Short mmCIF file of C-alpha atoms in Angstrom, two decimals:
data_model
loop_
_atom_site.label_atom_id
_atom_site.label_comp_id
_atom_site.label_asym_id
_atom_site.label_seq_id
_atom_site.Cartn_x
_atom_site.Cartn_y
_atom_site.Cartn_z
CA UNK A 1 0.32 0.03 -0.04
CA UNK A 2 1.15 3.33 -1.03
CA UNK A 3 0.44 7.40 0.34
CA UNK A 4 0.46 9.46 -2.90
CA UNK A 5 0.82 13.39 -2.34
CA UNK A 6 0.81 14.96 -5.71
CA UNK A 7 1.20 18.37 -6.28
CA UNK A 8 0.90 20.54 -9.30
CA UNK A 9 2.15 23.69 -9.25
CA UNK A 10 1.00 27.04 -9.62
CA UNK A 11 2.82 30.74 -8.39
CA UNK A 12 3.28 34.16 -6.91
CA UNK A 13 5.27 34.21 -3.33
CA UNK A 14 5.16 36.73 -0.89
CA UNK A 15 6.88 36.65 2.82
CA UNK A 16 4.94 34.68 5.13
CA UNK A 17 3.49 36.12 8.70
CA UNK A 18 4.21 34.85 12.25
CA UNK A 19 0.51 33.25 13.85
CA UNK A 20 0.04 33.73 17.26
CA UNK A 21 -0.08 30.38 19.64
CA UNK A 22 -3.48 30.11 21.61
CA UNK A 23 -4.90 27.44 23.48
CA UNK A 24 -8.22 26.35 23.52
CA UNK A 25 -9.49 27.49 26.82
CA UNK A 26 -7.62 31.21 25.77
CA UNK A 27 -9.50 30.89 22.89
CA UNK A 28 -12.77 30.19 24.12
CA UNK A 29 -12.62 32.86 26.14
CA UNK A 30 -10.92 35.13 23.57
CA UNK A 31 -14.46 34.52 22.21
CA UNK A 32 -16.51 35.69 24.82
CA UNK A 33 -14.89 38.66 25.68
CA UNK A 34 -15.92 39.15 22.20
CA UNK A 35 -19.29 38.37 22.52
CA UNK A 36 -19.80 40.45 25.47
CA UNK A 37 -18.16 43.69 24.05
CA UNK A 38 -20.34 43.22 20.65
CA UNK A 39 -17.16 43.08 18.40
CA UNK A 40 -18.56 42.81 14.37
CA UNK A 41 -18.38 39.30 12.75
CA UNK A 42 -15.59 40.67 10.49
CA UNK A 43 -13.18 42.05 12.98
CA UNK A 44 -13.46 38.97 15.35
CA UNK A 45 -13.11 36.62 12.17
CA UNK A 46 -10.16 38.15 11.47
CA UNK A 47 -8.58 37.90 14.49
CA UNK A 48 -9.04 34.31 15.05
CA UNK A 49 -7.52 33.96 11.57
CA UNK A 50 -4.82 35.34 12.84
CA UNK A 51 -4.43 32.81 15.87
CA UNK A 52 -3.08 29.28 15.58
CA UNK A 53 -3.97 26.50 18.00
CA UNK A 54 -1.55 24.39 20.47
CA UNK A 55 -4.76 21.83 21.30
CA UNK A 56 -6.95 20.25 19.28
CA UNK A 57 -9.95 22.06 18.77
CA UNK A 58 -12.52 18.76 19.37
CA UNK A 59 -16.11 18.76 17.45
CA UNK A 60 -17.39 19.17 20.82
CA UNK A 61 -15.64 22.51 21.75
CA UNK A 62 -16.16 23.82 18.31
CA UNK A 63 -19.94 23.15 18.34
CA UNK A 64 -19.70 25.73 21.58
CA UNK A 65 -17.97 28.30 20.13
CA UNK A 66 -19.97 28.23 17.03
CA UNK A 67 -22.76 28.82 19.31
CA UNK A 68 -21.50 32.19 20.36
CA UNK A 69 -20.37 33.64 16.75
CA UNK A 70 -21.61 36.30 16.05
CA UNK A 71 -21.83 35.85 12.59
CA UNK A 72 -20.92 33.30 9.45
CA UNK A 73 -17.45 35.28 9.13
CA UNK A 74 -16.22 34.24 12.83
CA UNK A 75 -18.34 30.63 12.13
CA UNK A 76 -15.43 29.95 9.53
CA UNK A 77 -12.94 31.19 10.98
CA UNK A 78 -13.34 28.79 13.89
CA UNK A 79 -13.63 25.98 11.64
CA UNK A 80 -10.50 26.59 9.91
CA UNK A 81 -8.53 27.03 12.87
CA UNK A 82 -10.13 23.55 14.14
CA UNK A 83 -9.38 21.95 10.62
CA UNK A 84 -5.59 22.91 11.06
CA UNK A 85 -5.49 22.09 14.61
CA UNK A 86 -6.42 18.37 13.65
CA UNK A 87 -3.31 16.44 14.67
CA UNK A 88 -2.77 18.10 17.73
CA UNK A 89 -3.79 16.45 21.28
CA UNK A 90 -7.28 17.50 22.90
CA UNK A 91 -6.57 19.51 26.11
CA UNK A 92 -5.83 17.58 28.97
CA UNK A 93 -8.97 18.61 30.99
CA UNK A 94 -11.38 16.84 27.72
CA UNK A 95 -9.65 13.23 28.18
CA UNK A 96 -11.14 11.01 30.21
CA UNK A 97 -9.50 10.27 33.80
CA UNK A 98 -9.20 7.23 33.48
CA UNK A 99 -5.52 4.75 33.96
CA UNK A 100 -3.78 3.38 30.68
CA UNK A 101 -4.59 -0.19 30.06
CA UNK A 102 -2.51 -2.60 31.07
CA UNK A 103 0.45 -4.13 28.61
CA UNK A 104 -1.72 -6.81 28.17
CA UNK A 105 -4.99 -4.74 27.06
CA UNK A 106 -2.86 -2.89 25.00
CA UNK A 107 -1.68 -5.70 22.84
CA UNK A 108 -5.51 -7.11 22.92
CA UNK A 109 -6.98 -4.30 21.17
CA UNK A 110 -4.37 -3.66 18.75
CA UNK A 111 -4.67 -7.29 18.14
CA UNK A 112 -8.44 -6.59 17.49
CA UNK A 113 -7.45 -3.44 15.10
CA UNK A 114 -5.62 -6.32 13.05
CA UNK A 115 -8.14 -8.77 12.45
CA UNK A 116 -10.62 -5.77 12.01
CA UNK A 117 -8.11 -4.07 9.06
CA UNK A 118 -7.20 -7.53 7.43
CA UNK A 119 -11.50 -7.95 6.50
CA UNK A 120 -12.30 -4.43 6.07
CA UNK A 121 -12.36 -4.05 2.68
CA UNK A 122 -13.50 -7.36 1.76
CA UNK A 123 -16.11 -7.34 4.00
CA UNK A 124 -17.52 -3.56 2.49
CA UNK A 125 -20.39 -3.46 0.00
CA UNK A 126 -20.15 -1.64 -2.88
CA UNK A 127 -21.04 1.81 -2.96
CA UNK A 128 -21.08 5.37 -3.47
CA UNK A 129 -21.38 8.32 -1.70
CA UNK A 130 -21.11 11.94 -2.23
CA UNK A 131 -18.03 13.74 -1.91
CA UNK A 132 -17.81 17.38 -1.22
CA UNK A 133 -14.37 18.93 -0.58
CA UNK A 134 -13.69 22.54 0.31
CA UNK A 135 -10.05 23.48 -0.69
CA UNK A 136 -8.06 25.68 0.98
CA UNK A 137 -4.79 27.66 0.55
CA UNK A 138 -2.94 30.70 1.71
CA UNK A 139 -2.11 32.60 -1.38
CA UNK A 140 1.45 32.18 -0.11
CA UNK A 141 0.70 35.03 1.89
CA UNK A 142 1.61 32.84 5.16
CA UNK A 143 -1.70 35.01 6.62
CA UNK A 144 -5.39 33.57 7.31
CA UNK A 145 -6.63 30.44 5.20
CA UNK A 146 -9.21 31.62 1.93
CA UNK A 147 -11.60 29.06 0.59
CA UNK A 148 -9.75 28.43 -3.25
CA UNK A 149 -12.99 26.26 -4.17
CA UNK A 150 -15.78 23.95 -3.59
CA UNK A 151 -15.35 20.78 -5.51
CA UNK A 152 -18.59 18.08 -5.44
CA UNK A 153 -18.24 14.78 -7.14
CA UNK A 154 -19.09 11.24 -5.82
CA UNK A 155 -16.96 8.00 -4.66
CA UNK A 156 -17.81 4.75 -6.29
CA UNK A 157 -16.06 1.71 -4.34
CA UNK A 158 -16.52 -2.00 -5.72
CA UNK A 159 -15.40 -4.48 -3.34
CA UNK A 160 -15.71 -7.29 -6.11
CA UNK A 161 -12.48 -5.67 -8.15
CA UNK A 162 -9.81 -5.76 -4.96
CA UNK A 163 -11.07 -2.77 -3.22
CA UNK A 164 -11.32 -0.19 -5.93
CA UNK A 165 -11.93 3.37 -5.71
CA UNK A 166 -12.83 5.28 -8.19
CA UNK A 167 -13.93 9.66 -8.24
CA UNK A 168 -16.07 11.25 -10.38
CA UNK A 169 -15.75 15.53 -9.74
CA UNK A 170 -19.17 16.87 -10.88
CA UNK A 171 -18.88 20.62 -10.66
CA UNK A 172 -16.30 23.09 -9.13
CA UNK A 173 -18.07 26.22 -7.34
CA UNK A 174 -21.48 25.26 -9.14
CA UNK A 175 -19.67 25.28 -12.34
CA UNK A 176 -19.85 21.92 -14.26
CA UNK A 177 -16.72 19.90 -14.51
CA UNK A 178 -15.42 17.31 -17.04
CA UNK A 179 -14.68 14.49 -14.13
CA UNK A 180 -11.29 15.27 -13.41
CA UNK A 181 -9.38 17.91 -11.50
CA UNK A 182 -5.75 18.74 -12.33
CA UNK A 183 -4.06 20.79 -10.31
CA UNK A 184 -3.93 20.85 -6.56
CA UNK A 185 -3.97 18.64 -3.11
CA UNK A 186 -5.53 15.42 -3.61
CA UNK A 187 -5.22 12.22 -2.27
CA UNK A 188 -6.10 8.40 -2.65
CA UNK A 189 -7.33 5.08 -1.13
CA UNK A 190 -8.20 6.98 2.54
CA UNK A 191 -11.71 4.31 2.81
CA UNK A 192 -9.25 1.36 3.03
CA UNK A 193 -5.51 1.72 2.09
CA UNK A 194 -4.56 3.87 4.90
CA UNK A 195 -5.88 1.11 7.57
CA UNK A 196 -4.26 -1.66 5.64
CA UNK A 197 -0.86 -0.24 5.06
CA UNK A 198 -0.36 0.25 9.16
CA UNK A 199 -1.01 -3.22 9.60
CA UNK A 200 0.85 -4.79 6.40
CA UNK A 201 3.66 -7.14 7.43
CA UNK A 202 3.84 -10.18 9.95
CA UNK A 203 4.65 -8.48 12.54
CA UNK A 204 2.68 -5.35 14.46
CA UNK A 205 3.96 -2.05 13.32
CA UNK A 206 5.52 -0.24 16.91
CA UNK A 207 2.26 1.49 18.08
CA UNK A 208 2.81 3.18 21.67
CA UNK A 209 0.04 4.01 24.09
CA UNK A 210 -0.76 7.24 24.26
CA UNK A 211 -4.42 8.34 25.74
CA UNK A 212 -8.28 8.01 26.30
CA UNK A 213 -10.12 10.03 24.19
CA UNK A 214 -13.85 10.71 24.08
CA UNK A 215 -15.23 10.90 20.58
CA UNK A 216 -18.69 11.40 20.02
CA UNK A 217 -19.37 10.26 23.30
CA UNK A 218 -17.70 6.84 23.04
CA UNK A 219 -14.67 6.40 24.65
CA UNK A 220 -11.69 5.25 22.38
CA UNK A 221 -7.90 4.33 22.95
CA UNK A 222 -5.23 6.39 21.30
CA UNK A 223 -2.09 4.82 19.88
CA UNK A 224 1.11 6.67 18.12
CA UNK A 225 3.40 5.26 16.04
CA UNK A 226 6.07 5.66 13.92
CA UNK A 227 7.74 3.87 10.54
CA UNK A 228 11.13 5.11 9.03
CA UNK A 229 11.21 5.17 5.57
CA UNK A 230 12.27 1.02 4.98
CA UNK A 231 8.56 0.14 6.61
CA UNK A 232 6.61 3.01 5.47
CA UNK A 233 3.74 2.98 2.41
CA UNK A 234 3.41 7.18 2.71
CA UNK A 235 4.23 8.22 -0.98
CA UNK A 236 4.85 11.83 -1.87
CA UNK A 237 4.36 13.01 -5.37
CA UNK A 238 5.21 16.04 -6.79
CA UNK A 239 3.88 17.58 -10.58
CA UNK A 240 4.29 19.57 -12.56
CA UNK A 241 5.89 22.84 -13.99
CA UNK A 242 6.45 23.88 -17.64
CA UNK A 243 9.96 24.07 -18.41
CA UNK A 244 10.85 22.72 -15.10
CA UNK A 245 9.18 19.88 -14.03
CA UNK A 246 7.46 17.81 -16.85
CA UNK A 247 7.09 14.26 -15.17
CA UNK A 248 5.96 13.55 -11.51
CA UNK A 249 8.71 13.09 -8.57
CA UNK A 250 7.94 10.42 -6.27
CA UNK A 251 9.15 9.38 -3.13
CA UNK A 252 8.43 7.36 -0.08
CA UNK A 253 8.94 9.29 2.95
CA UNK A 254 9.09 8.02 6.76
CA UNK A 255 5.71 8.49 8.55
CA UNK A 256 4.45 9.08 12.05
CA UNK A 257 0.59 9.67 13.41
CA UNK A 258 -2.19 7.96 15.80
CA UNK A 259 -4.66 5.69 15.77
CA UNK A 260 -8.19 5.90 17.69
CA UNK A 261 -9.61 2.47 18.59
CA UNK A 262 -13.09 0.92 19.79
CA UNK A 263 -11.01 -1.65 22.70
CA UNK A 264 -13.97 -3.75 22.71
CA UNK A 265 -14.05 -4.29 18.77
CA UNK A 266 -10.61 -3.26 17.22
CA UNK A 267 -12.96 -0.97 15.15
CA UNK A 268 -10.46 2.21 13.65
CA UNK A 269 -12.47 5.25 14.50
CA UNK A 270 -9.67 7.83 13.19
CA UNK A 271 -6.30 7.56 12.15
CA UNK A 272 -4.00 10.67 11.04
CA UNK A 273 -0.43 10.26 9.33
CA UNK A 274 2.40 12.50 8.69
CA UNK A 275 5.14 12.83 6.33
CA UNK A 276 8.62 12.54 8.13
CA UNK A 277 12.26 13.78 7.09
CA UNK A 278 11.15 14.84 3.18
CA UNK A 279 14.23 16.13 2.11
CA UNK A 280 14.85 19.87 1.92
CA UNK A 281 15.41 19.50 -1.77
CA UNK A 282 11.84 18.30 -2.56
CA UNK A 283 8.98 20.63 -3.11
CA UNK A 284 6.97 19.60 -0.79
CA UNK A 285 7.54 20.13 2.42
CA UNK A 286 4.78 19.01 4.76
CA UNK A 287 1.99 16.18 3.92
CA UNK A 288 -0.28 14.75 6.38
CA UNK A 289 -4.24 13.65 6.08
CA UNK A 290 -6.90 12.66 9.16
CA UNK A 291 -9.55 10.46 8.47
CA UNK A 292 -12.65 10.38 11.09
CA UNK A 293 -15.13 6.96 10.23
CA UNK A 294 -18.51 6.25 11.84
CA UNK A 295 -20.90 3.64 11.22
CA UNK A 296 -23.46 4.74 8.29
CA UNK A 297 -26.02 3.29 6.40
CA UNK A 298 -25.23 1.46 3.28
CA UNK A 299 -28.16 -0.74 1.94
CA UNK A 300 -30.26 -1.80 4.72
CA UNK A 301 -26.83 -2.71 6.91
CA UNK A 302 -24.41 -0.89 9.25
CA UNK A 303 -20.80 -0.26 7.67
CA UNK A 304 -17.71 2.23 9.20
CA UNK A 305 -17.02 4.77 6.43
CA UNK A 306 -15.26 7.62 6.49
CA UNK A 307 -17.32 10.25 7.66
CA UNK A 308 -14.68 13.45 6.98
CA UNK A 309 -11.16 14.22 6.30
CA UNK A 310 -8.58 16.52 6.59
CA UNK A 311 -5.42 16.83 4.27
CA UNK A 312 -2.50 19.73 4.92
CA UNK A 313 1.02 20.13 2.84
CA UNK A 314 3.03 23.17 2.49
CA UNK A 315 4.49 23.49 -1.10
CA UNK A 316 7.77 25.52 -1.84
CA UNK A 317 7.65 28.06 -3.96
CA UNK A 318 10.76 28.48 -6.92
CA UNK A 319 12.33 30.84 -9.23
CA UNK A 320 12.39 28.98 -12.48
CA UNK A 321 16.47 28.86 -12.55
CA UNK A 322 16.83 27.08 -9.59
CA UNK A 323 14.76 23.84 -9.67
CA UNK A 324 15.23 21.68 -6.44
CA UNK A 325 17.61 24.35 -4.69
CA UNK A 326 15.43 27.04 -3.56
CA UNK A 327 12.65 25.26 -2.69
CA UNK A 328 13.70 25.02 0.86
CA UNK A 329 14.42 29.13 0.65
CA UNK A 330 11.33 30.47 -0.44
CA UNK A 331 8.16 30.91 0.60
CA UNK A 332 5.58 28.01 1.15
CA UNK A 333 2.06 27.55 -0.41
CA UNK A 334 -0.26 25.85 2.88
CA UNK A 335 -3.10 23.93 1.52
CA UNK A 336 -5.95 22.44 3.70
CA UNK A 337 -8.50 20.15 2.39
CA UNK A 338 -11.95 20.00 3.90
CA UNK A 339 -13.75 16.10 2.74
CA UNK A 340 -17.30 15.45 3.43
CA UNK A 341 -18.76 11.50 2.72
CA UNK A 342 -22.28 12.14 2.64
CA UNK A 343 -25.31 10.39 1.37
CA UNK A 344 -24.09 6.62 1.12
CA UNK A 345 -25.80 4.64 -1.47
CA UNK A 346 -25.40 0.89 -2.19
CA UNK A 347 -24.05 0.17 -5.88
CA UNK A 348 -26.20 -2.79 -7.64
CA UNK A 349 -24.81 -4.23 -10.98
CA UNK A 350 -27.50 -2.58 -13.02
CA UNK A 351 -27.00 1.01 -10.62
CA UNK A 352 -26.24 4.16 -12.81
CA UNK A 353 -25.37 7.41 -11.37
CA UNK A 354 -26.49 10.36 -13.15
CA UNK A 355 -25.53 14.16 -12.90
CA UNK A 356 -28.73 14.60 -11.17
CA UNK A 357 -28.05 12.33 -8.18
CA UNK A 358 -24.99 14.75 -7.01
CA UNK A 359 -26.69 18.20 -5.53
CA UNK A 360 -25.24 21.15 -6.99
CA UNK A 361 -25.63 23.16 -4.46
CA UNK A 362 -24.79 21.32 -2.02
CA UNK A 363 -21.96 22.80 0.31
CA UNK A 364 -20.60 21.51 4.13
CA UNK A 365 -22.31 24.89 5.76
CA UNK A 366 -25.66 23.88 4.43
CA UNK A 367 -25.67 20.12 3.71
CA UNK A 368 -26.07 17.61 6.75
CA UNK A 369 -24.06 15.38 7.82
CA UNK A 370 -23.41 12.04 6.36
CA UNK A 371 -26.42 9.70 8.51
CA UNK A 372 -24.43 7.90 10.87
CA UNK A 373 -25.82 4.61 13.73
CA UNK A 374 -25.30 5.53 17.37
CA UNK A 375 -22.09 5.44 18.44
CA UNK A 376 -22.94 3.26 20.99
CA UNK A 377 -24.23 0.66 18.35
CA UNK A 378 -21.15 0.04 16.25
CA UNK A 379 -21.02 -3.24 13.90
CA UNK A 380 -19.00 -5.83 15.17
CA UNK A 381 -15.66 -6.17 13.36
CA UNK A 382 -15.95 -8.63 10.46
CA UNK A 383 -18.78 -6.26 8.95
CA UNK A 384 -16.66 -3.44 8.70
CA UNK A 385 -14.66 -2.29 6.35
CA UNK A 386 -13.23 1.32 5.49
CA UNK A 387 -11.91 2.59 2.07
CA UNK A 388 -11.50 6.82 1.68
CA UNK A 389 -9.97 9.20 -0.49
CA UNK A 390 -9.75 12.94 -0.91
CA UNK A 391 -10.08 15.19 -3.28
CA UNK A 392 -7.74 18.07 -4.75
CA UNK A 393 -7.26 21.17 -3.80
CA UNK A 394 -6.52 24.22 -5.79
CA UNK A 395 -3.10 23.98 -7.52
CA UNK A 396 -1.02 21.85 -5.52
CA UNK A 397 -1.00 18.48 -4.09
CA UNK A 398 -2.11 14.95 -3.80
CA UNK A 399 -1.91 12.73 -0.59
CA UNK A 400 -3.52 9.21 -0.37
CA UNK A 401 -2.67 6.16 0.92
CA UNK A 402 -1.56 2.95 -1.27
CA UNK A 403 -2.78 0.00 -1.96
#
């Protein structure tokens, strides 16, 4: 399995600005103070956009802050800083105050997770679902992210063909597309490839206990892992710059990340992976992906499937004269993709997907979340399987888990 990060370049360069570091509690106090002072939506959004969290803003915490937001601009700014914090730990105050499991219990949870991933893709039904991808970047300004475009399409999963996934883009910003995106941050095979690659081989990866966490009211066990280049499947790919880089440049990197596991069943509900030690001369300086899973109804049964993912990357800017050497010296283009998976349907042999099946006006801010089963009624591990994919953001990259 591989994770592919493809970068499709576009140009501009300005000096980056430093963001202020702030904890989740400090952000909550800041928003409450602004609300008490009657600060305008526009001004509060501008100030929040310049902040950088030192802790993860969980779904529960961001929901509370959104209720205090004076308007849509502040809500978007809060969602943006929350997405950027996806790879951080939650505040200690939000973690369950429970002792760590014994080594035997940890090993048992990881063995269950391995059995789960071994059968995950094989036991998923054929399905298709709607994808809504909001692609952000900072315009190489080093400042707040801006919405570059919103991509709507669908993903089809064919379990009978080795778990093959395919994506068709229906529109970009409401304008009909030819089915593909040629530029931007892109990822592939997150439905099952991301999970399966972590448990490939005869031995368990070097997972280390981290902490207990709450996800949607459910306690999960969080383990961290680190893979050297020889054992990693995380692949980054860059392409292309006319006259400078005319074919893809690909490399496998070391990786680290974490898994959030239901200790009773081994079901994996959250996974992250980040590239480590990318050579300084490589155009892509940073690449990371996070996928959250939950029980959804496909046909008449419940399966664990992707609900949401976040992908981030930093792409170096260069002058036409110096290709590799200048990447480490120039400003970055920082990109973030937020992807939602919704409207799961079982895919029968006679099923045909028409353009009208994908709502042209569907946007994350107005679309309901995918229909999910209760977090306390997860399907048994043998019923679950996962496979996931992310569509490209504007002008740069592609991050995906291999098969």
